[in-house]
Coordinates of N, CA, C and O in Angstrom, one line a residue:
X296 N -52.6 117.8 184.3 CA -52.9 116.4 184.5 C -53.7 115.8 183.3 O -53.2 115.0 182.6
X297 N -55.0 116.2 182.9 CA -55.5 116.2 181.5 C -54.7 116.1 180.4 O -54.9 115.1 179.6
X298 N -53.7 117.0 180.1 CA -52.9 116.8 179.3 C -51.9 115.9 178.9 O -51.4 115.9 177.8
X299 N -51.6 115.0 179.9 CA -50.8 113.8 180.0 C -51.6 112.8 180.2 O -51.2 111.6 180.3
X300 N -52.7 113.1 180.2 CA -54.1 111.6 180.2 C -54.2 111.4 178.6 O -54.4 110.4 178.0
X301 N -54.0 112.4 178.2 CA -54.3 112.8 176.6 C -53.4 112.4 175.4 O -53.6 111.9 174.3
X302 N -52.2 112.8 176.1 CA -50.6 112.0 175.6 C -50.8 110.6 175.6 O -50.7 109.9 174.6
X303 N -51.0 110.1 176.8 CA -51.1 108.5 177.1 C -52.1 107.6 176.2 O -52.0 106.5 175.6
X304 N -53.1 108.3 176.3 CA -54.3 108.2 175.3 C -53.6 108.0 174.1 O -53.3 106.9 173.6
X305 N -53.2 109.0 173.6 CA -52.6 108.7 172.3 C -51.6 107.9 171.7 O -51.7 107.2 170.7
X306 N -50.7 108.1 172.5 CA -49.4 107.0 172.5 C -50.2 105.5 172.5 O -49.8 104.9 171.5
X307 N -51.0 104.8 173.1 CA -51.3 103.9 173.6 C -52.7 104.0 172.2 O -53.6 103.3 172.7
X308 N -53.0 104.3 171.5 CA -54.0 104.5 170.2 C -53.0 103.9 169.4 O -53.2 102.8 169.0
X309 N -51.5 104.8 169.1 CA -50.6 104.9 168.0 C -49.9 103.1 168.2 O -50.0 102.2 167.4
X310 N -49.5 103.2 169.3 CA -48.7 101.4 169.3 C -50.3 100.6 168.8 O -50.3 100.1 167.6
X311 N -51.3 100.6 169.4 CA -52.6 99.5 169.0 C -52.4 100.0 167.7 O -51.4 99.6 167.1
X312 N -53.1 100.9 167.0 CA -52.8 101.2 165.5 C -51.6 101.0 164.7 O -51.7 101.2 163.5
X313 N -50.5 100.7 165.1 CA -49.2 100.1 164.5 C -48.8 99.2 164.5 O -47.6 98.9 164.2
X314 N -49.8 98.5 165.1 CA -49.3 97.0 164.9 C -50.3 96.2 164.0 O -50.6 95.0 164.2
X315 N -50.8 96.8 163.3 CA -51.6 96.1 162.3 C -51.7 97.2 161.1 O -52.5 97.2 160.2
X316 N -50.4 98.2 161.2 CA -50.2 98.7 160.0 C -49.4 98.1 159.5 O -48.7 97.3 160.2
X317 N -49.3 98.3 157.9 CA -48.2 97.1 157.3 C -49.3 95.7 156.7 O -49.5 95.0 155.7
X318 N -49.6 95.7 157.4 CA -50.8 93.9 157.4 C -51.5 93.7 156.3 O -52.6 94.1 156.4
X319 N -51.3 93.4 155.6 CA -52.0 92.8 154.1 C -54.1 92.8 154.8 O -54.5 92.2 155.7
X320 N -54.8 93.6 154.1 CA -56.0 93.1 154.1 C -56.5 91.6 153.5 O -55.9 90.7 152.8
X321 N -57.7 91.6 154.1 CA -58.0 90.1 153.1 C -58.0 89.0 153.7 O -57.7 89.0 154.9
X322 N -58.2 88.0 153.1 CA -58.1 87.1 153.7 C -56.7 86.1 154.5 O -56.5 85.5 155.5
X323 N -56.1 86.4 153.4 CA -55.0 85.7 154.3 C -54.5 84.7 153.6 O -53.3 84.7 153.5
X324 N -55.1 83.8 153.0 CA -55.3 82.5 151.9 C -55.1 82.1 150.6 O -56.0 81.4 150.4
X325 N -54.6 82.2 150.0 CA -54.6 82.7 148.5 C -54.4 80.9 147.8 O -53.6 80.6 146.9
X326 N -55.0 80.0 148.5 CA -54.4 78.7 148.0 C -55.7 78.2 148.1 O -56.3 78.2 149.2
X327 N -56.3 77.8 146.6 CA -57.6 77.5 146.6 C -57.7 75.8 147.0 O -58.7 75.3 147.6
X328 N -56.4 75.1 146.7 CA -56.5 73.5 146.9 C -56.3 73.2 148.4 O -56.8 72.4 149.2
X329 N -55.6 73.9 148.5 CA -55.7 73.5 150.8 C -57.4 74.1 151.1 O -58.2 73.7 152.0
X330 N -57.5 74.9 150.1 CA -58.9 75.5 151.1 C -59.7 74.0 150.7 O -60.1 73.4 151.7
X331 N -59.9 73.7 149.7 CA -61.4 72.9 148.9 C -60.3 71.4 149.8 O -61.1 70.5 150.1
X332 N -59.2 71.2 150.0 CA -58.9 69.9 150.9 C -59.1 70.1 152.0 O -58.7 69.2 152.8
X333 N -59.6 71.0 152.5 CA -60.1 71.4 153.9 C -61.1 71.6 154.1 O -61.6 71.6 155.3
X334 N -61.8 71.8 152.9 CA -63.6 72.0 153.0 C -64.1 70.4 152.9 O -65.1 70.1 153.6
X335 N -63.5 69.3 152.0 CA -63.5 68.1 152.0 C -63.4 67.4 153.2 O -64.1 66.4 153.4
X336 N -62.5 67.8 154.3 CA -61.9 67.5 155.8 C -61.4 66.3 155.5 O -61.7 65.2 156.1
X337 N -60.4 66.4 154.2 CA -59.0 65.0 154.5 C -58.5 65.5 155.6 O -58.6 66.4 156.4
X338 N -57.8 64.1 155.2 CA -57.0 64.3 156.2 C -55.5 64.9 156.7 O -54.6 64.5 156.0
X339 N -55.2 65.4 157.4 CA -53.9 66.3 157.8 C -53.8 67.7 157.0 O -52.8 68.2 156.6
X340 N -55.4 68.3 156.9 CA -55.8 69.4 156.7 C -56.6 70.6 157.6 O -57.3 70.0 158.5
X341 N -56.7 71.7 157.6 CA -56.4 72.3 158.6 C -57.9 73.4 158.1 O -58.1 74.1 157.1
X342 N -59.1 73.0 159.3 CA -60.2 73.8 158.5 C -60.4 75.7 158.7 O -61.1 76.6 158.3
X343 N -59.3 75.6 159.4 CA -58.9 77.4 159.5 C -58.7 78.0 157.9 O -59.1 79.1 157.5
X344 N -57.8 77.0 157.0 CA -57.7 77.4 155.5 C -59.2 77.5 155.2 O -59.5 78.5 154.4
X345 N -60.3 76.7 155.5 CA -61.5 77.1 154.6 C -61.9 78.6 154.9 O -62.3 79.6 154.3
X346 N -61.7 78.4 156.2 CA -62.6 79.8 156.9 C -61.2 81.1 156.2 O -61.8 82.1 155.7
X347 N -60.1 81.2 156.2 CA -59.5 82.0 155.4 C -59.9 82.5 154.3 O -60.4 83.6 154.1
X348 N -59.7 81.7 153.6 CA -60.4 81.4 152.3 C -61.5 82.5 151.8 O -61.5 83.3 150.9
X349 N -62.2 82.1 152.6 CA -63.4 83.1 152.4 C -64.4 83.0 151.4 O -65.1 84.0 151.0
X350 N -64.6 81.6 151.0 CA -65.5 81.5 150.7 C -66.9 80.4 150.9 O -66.8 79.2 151.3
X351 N -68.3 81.4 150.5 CA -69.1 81.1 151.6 C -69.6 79.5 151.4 O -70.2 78.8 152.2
X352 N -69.2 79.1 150.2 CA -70.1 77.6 150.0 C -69.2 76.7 150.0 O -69.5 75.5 150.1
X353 N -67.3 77.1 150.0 CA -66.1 75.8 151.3 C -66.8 75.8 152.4 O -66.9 74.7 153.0
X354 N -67.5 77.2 153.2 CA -67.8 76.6 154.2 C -68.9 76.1 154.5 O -69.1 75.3 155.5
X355 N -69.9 76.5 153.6 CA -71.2 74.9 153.5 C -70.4 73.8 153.5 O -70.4 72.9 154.3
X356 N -69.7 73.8 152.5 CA -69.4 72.2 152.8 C -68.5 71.7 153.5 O -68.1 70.6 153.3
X357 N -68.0 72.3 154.4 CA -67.0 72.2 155.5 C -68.1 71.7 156.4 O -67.9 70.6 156.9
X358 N -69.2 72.2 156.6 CA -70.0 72.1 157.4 C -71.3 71.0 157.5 O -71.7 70.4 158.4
X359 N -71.7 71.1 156.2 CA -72.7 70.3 156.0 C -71.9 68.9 155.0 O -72.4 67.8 155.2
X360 N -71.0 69.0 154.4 CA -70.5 68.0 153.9 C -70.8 66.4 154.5 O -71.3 66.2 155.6
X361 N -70.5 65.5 153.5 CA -70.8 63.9 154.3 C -69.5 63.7 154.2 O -68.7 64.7 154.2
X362 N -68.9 62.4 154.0 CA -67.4 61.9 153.8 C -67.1 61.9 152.4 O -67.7 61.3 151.6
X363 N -66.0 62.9 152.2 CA -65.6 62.7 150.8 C -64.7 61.2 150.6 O -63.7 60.8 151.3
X364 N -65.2 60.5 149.4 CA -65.1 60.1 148.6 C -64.4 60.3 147.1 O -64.8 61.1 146.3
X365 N -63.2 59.3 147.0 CA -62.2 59.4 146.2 C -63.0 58.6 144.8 O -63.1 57.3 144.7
X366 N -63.3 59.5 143.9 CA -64.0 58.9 142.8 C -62.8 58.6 141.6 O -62.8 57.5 140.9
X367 N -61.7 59.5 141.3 CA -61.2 59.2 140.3 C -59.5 59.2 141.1 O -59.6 59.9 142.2
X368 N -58.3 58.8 140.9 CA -57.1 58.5 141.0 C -56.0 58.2 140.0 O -55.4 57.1 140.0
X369 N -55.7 59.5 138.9 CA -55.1 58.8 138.0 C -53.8 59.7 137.4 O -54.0 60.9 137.4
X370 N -52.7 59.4 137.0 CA -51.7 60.6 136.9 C -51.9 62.1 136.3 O -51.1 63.0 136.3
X371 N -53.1 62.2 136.0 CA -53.5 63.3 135.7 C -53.9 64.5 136.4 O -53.4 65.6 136.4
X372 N -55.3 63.8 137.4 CA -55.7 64.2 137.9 C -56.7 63.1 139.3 O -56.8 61.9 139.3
X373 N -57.2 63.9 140.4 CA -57.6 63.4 141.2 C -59.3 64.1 142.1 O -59.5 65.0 142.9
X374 N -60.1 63.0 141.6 CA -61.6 63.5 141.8 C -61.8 63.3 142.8 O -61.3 62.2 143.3
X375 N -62.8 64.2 143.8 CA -63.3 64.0 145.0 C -65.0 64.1 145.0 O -65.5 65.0 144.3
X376 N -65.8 63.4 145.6 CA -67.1 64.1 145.8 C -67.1 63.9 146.9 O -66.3 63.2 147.6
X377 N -68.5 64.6 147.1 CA -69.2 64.4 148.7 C -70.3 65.4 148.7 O -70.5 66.5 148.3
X378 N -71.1 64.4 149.6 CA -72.6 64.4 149.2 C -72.9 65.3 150.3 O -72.1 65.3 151.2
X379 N -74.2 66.4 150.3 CA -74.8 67.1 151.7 C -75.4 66.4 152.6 O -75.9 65.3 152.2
X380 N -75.5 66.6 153.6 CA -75.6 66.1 154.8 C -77.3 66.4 154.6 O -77.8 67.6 154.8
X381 N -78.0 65.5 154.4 CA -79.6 66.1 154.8 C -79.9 66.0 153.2 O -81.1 65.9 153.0
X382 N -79.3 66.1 152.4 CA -79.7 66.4 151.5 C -79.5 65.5 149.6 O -78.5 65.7 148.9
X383 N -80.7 64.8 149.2 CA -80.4 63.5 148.8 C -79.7 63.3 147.8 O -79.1 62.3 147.5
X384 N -79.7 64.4 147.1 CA -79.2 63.9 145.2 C -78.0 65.9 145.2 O -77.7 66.6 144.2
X385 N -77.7 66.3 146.5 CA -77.2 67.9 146.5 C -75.5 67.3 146.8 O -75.2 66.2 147.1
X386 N -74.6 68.3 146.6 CA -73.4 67.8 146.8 C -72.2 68.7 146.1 O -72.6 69.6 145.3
X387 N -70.9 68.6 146.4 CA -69.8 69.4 145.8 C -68.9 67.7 145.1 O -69.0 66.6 145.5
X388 N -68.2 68.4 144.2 CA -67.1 67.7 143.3 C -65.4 68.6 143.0 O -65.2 69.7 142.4
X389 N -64.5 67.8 143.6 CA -63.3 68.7 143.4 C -62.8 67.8 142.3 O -63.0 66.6 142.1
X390 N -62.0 68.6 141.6 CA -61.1 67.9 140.8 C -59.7 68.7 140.9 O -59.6 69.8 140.5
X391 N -58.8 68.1 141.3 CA -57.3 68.7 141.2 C -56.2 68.0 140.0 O -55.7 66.9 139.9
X392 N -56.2 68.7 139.5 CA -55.0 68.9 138.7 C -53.8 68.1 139.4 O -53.6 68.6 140.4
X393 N -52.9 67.0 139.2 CA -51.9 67.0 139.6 C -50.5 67.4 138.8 O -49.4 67.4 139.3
X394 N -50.6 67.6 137.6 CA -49.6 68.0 137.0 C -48.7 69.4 137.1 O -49.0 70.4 136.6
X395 N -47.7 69.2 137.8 CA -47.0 70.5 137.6 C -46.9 72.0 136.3 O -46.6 73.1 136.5
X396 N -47.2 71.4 134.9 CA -46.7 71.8 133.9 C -47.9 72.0 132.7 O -47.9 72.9 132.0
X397 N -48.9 70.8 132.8 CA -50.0 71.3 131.8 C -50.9 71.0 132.3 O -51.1 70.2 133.2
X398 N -52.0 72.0 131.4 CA -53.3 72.0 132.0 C -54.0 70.5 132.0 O -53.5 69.5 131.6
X399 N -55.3 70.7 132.6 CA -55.9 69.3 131.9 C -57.2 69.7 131.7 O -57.4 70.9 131.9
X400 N -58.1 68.9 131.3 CA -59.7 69.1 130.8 C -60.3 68.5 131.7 O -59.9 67.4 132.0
X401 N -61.7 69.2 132.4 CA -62.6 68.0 132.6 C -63.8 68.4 131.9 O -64.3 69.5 131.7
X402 N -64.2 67.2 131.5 CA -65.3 67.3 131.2 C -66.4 66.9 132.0 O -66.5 65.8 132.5
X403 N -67.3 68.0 132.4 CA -68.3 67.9 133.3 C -69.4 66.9 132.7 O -69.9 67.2 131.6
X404 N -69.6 66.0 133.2 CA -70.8 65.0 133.0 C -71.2 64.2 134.5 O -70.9 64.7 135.5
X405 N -72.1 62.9 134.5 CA -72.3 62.6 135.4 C -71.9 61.4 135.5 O -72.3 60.7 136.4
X406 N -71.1 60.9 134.7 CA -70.4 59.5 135.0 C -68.9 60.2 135.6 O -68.4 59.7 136.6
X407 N -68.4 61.2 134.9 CA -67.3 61.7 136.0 C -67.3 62.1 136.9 O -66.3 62.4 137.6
X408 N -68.9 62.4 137.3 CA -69.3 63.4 138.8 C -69.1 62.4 139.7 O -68.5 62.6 140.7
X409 N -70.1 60.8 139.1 CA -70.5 60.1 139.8 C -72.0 60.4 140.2 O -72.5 60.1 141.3
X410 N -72.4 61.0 139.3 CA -74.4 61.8 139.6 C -75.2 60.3 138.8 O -74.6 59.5 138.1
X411 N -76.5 60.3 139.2 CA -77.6 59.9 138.7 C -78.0 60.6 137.3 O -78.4 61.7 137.0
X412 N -77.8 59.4 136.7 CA -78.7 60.3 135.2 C -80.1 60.0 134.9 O -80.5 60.0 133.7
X413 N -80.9 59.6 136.0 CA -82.1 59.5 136.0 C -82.7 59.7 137.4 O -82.7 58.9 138.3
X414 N -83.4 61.0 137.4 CA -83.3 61.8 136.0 C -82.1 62.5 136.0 O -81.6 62.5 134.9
X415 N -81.6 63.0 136.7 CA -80.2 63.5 136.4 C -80.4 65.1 136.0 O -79.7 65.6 135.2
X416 N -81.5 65.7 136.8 CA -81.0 67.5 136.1 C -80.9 67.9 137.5 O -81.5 67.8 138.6
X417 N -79.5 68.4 137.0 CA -78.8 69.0 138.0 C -78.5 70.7 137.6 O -78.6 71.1 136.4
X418 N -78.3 71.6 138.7 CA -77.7 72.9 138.9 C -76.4 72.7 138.7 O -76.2 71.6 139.1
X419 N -75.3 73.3 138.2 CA -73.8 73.0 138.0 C -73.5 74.4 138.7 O -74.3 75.3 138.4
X420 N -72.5 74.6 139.4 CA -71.9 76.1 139.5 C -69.9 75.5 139.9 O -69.5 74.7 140.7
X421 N -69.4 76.3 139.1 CA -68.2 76.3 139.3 C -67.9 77.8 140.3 O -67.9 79.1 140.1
X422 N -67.7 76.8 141.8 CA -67.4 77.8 143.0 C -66.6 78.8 142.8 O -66.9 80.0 142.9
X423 N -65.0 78.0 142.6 CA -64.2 79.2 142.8 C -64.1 80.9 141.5 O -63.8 82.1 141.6
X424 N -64.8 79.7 140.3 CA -64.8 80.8 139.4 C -66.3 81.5 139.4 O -66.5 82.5 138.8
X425 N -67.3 80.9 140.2 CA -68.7 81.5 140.4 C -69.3 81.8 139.2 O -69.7 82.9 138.8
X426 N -69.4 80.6 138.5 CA -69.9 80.6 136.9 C -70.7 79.7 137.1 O -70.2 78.8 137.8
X427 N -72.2 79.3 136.6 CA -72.6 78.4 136.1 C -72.0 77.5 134.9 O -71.5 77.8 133.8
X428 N -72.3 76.1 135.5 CA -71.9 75.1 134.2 C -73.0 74.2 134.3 O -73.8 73.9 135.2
X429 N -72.7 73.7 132.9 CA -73.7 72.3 132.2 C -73.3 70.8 131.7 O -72.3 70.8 132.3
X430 N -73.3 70.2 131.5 CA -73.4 69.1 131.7 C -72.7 69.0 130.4 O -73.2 69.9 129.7
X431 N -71.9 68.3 129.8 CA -70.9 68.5 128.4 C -70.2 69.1 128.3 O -69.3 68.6 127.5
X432 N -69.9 70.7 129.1 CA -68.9 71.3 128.8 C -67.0 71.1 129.2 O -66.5 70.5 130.2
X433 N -66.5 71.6 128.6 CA -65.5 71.3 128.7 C -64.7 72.3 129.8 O -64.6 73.5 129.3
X434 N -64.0 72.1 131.3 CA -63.1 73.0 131.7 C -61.4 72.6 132.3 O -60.8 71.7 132.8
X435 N -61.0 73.8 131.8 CA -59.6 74.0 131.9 C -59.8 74.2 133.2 O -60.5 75.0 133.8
X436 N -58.6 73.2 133.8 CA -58.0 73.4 135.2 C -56.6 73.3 135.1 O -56.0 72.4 134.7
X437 N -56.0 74.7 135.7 CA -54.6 74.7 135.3 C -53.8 73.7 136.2 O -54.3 72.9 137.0
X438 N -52.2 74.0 135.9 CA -51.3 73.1 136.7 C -51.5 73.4 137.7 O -51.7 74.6 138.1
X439 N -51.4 72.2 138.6 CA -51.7 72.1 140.4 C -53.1 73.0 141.0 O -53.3 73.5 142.1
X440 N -53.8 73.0 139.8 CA -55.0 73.8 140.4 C -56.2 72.7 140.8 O -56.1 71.5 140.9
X441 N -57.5 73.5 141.0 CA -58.5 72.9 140.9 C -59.9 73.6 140.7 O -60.2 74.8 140.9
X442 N -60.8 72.7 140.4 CA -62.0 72.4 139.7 C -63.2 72.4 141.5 O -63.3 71.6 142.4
X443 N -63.8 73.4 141.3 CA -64.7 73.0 142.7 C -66.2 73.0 142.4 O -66.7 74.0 142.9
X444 N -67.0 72.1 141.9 CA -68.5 72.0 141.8 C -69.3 71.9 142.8 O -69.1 71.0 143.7
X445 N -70.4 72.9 143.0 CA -71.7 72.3 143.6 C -72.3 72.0 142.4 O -72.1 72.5 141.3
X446 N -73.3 70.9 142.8 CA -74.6 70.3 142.2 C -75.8 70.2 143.1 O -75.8 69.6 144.2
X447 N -76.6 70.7 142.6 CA -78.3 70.2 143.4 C -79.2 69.9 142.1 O -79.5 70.4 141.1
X448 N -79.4 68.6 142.8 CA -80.6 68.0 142.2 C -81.9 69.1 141.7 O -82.6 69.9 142.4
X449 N -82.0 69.0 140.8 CA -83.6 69.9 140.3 C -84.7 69.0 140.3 O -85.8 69.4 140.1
X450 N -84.4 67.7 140.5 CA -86.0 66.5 140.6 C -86.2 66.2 142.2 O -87.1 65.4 142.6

């Protein structure tokens, strides 16, 4: 009797453990512009992509976010900000690429952020690449990609 409790045991291990062999680890996500249009919460976006995604400051701003705001609209490309919730001069900036075929530039400043330049010192970090940035510099955002900034006020 033991011995067929033990079979069953196993058989009933091997089906649970084989059904999630095969399964890609990870997250699941691999599309950074649904995630950062879902961390933004446009519209006819789906905030399960941020939490896929897996990363931890889409979902600050999934969460703490205010209403993003469409700052730039132009064949090139397409700017978003949106400000923290609680928090006065803190905030993320997306920039998407809409070109299928070439890169484009942005240049990080605070008339393209839409920031205060007085006083205007800000923290820059580029999310998806987890780099700090400064104010002048120039970045490459490839075709149909995007650009995802936090900023916090330092004044």
């Amino acid at each position: 009797m033991n011995t067929i409790r033990h079979w069953i045991a196993a058989a009933i291990f091997a089906c649970i453990g084989s059904a999630s062999w095969g399964q890609p680890s990870g997250t699941g996500n691999d599309d950074p512009c649904a995630a950062v249009r879902a961390a933004l919460r446009q519209a006819g976006t789906d905030s399960a992509n941020v939490v896929s995604f897996g990363n931890d400051e889409l979902l600050t701003c999934l969460r703490k976010g205010g209403n993003a705001m469409m700052l730039v609209d132009d064949t090139d490309a397409e700017i978003w900000g949106v400000g923290e919730s609680g928090a006065k001069d803190d905030g993320w900036i997306a920039v998407f690429n809409k070109s299928t075929d070439t890169e484009t530039v942005f240049v990080v400043s605070h008339e393209e952020m839409g920031l205060q330049t007085c006083p205007g010192n800000y923290a820059l970090l580029d999310v998806l690449g987890d780099s700090p940035l400064r104010m002048g510099q120039e970045v490459k955002v490839k075709p149909r990609g995007v650009l995802f900034i936090r900023y916090r006020s330092l004044d």
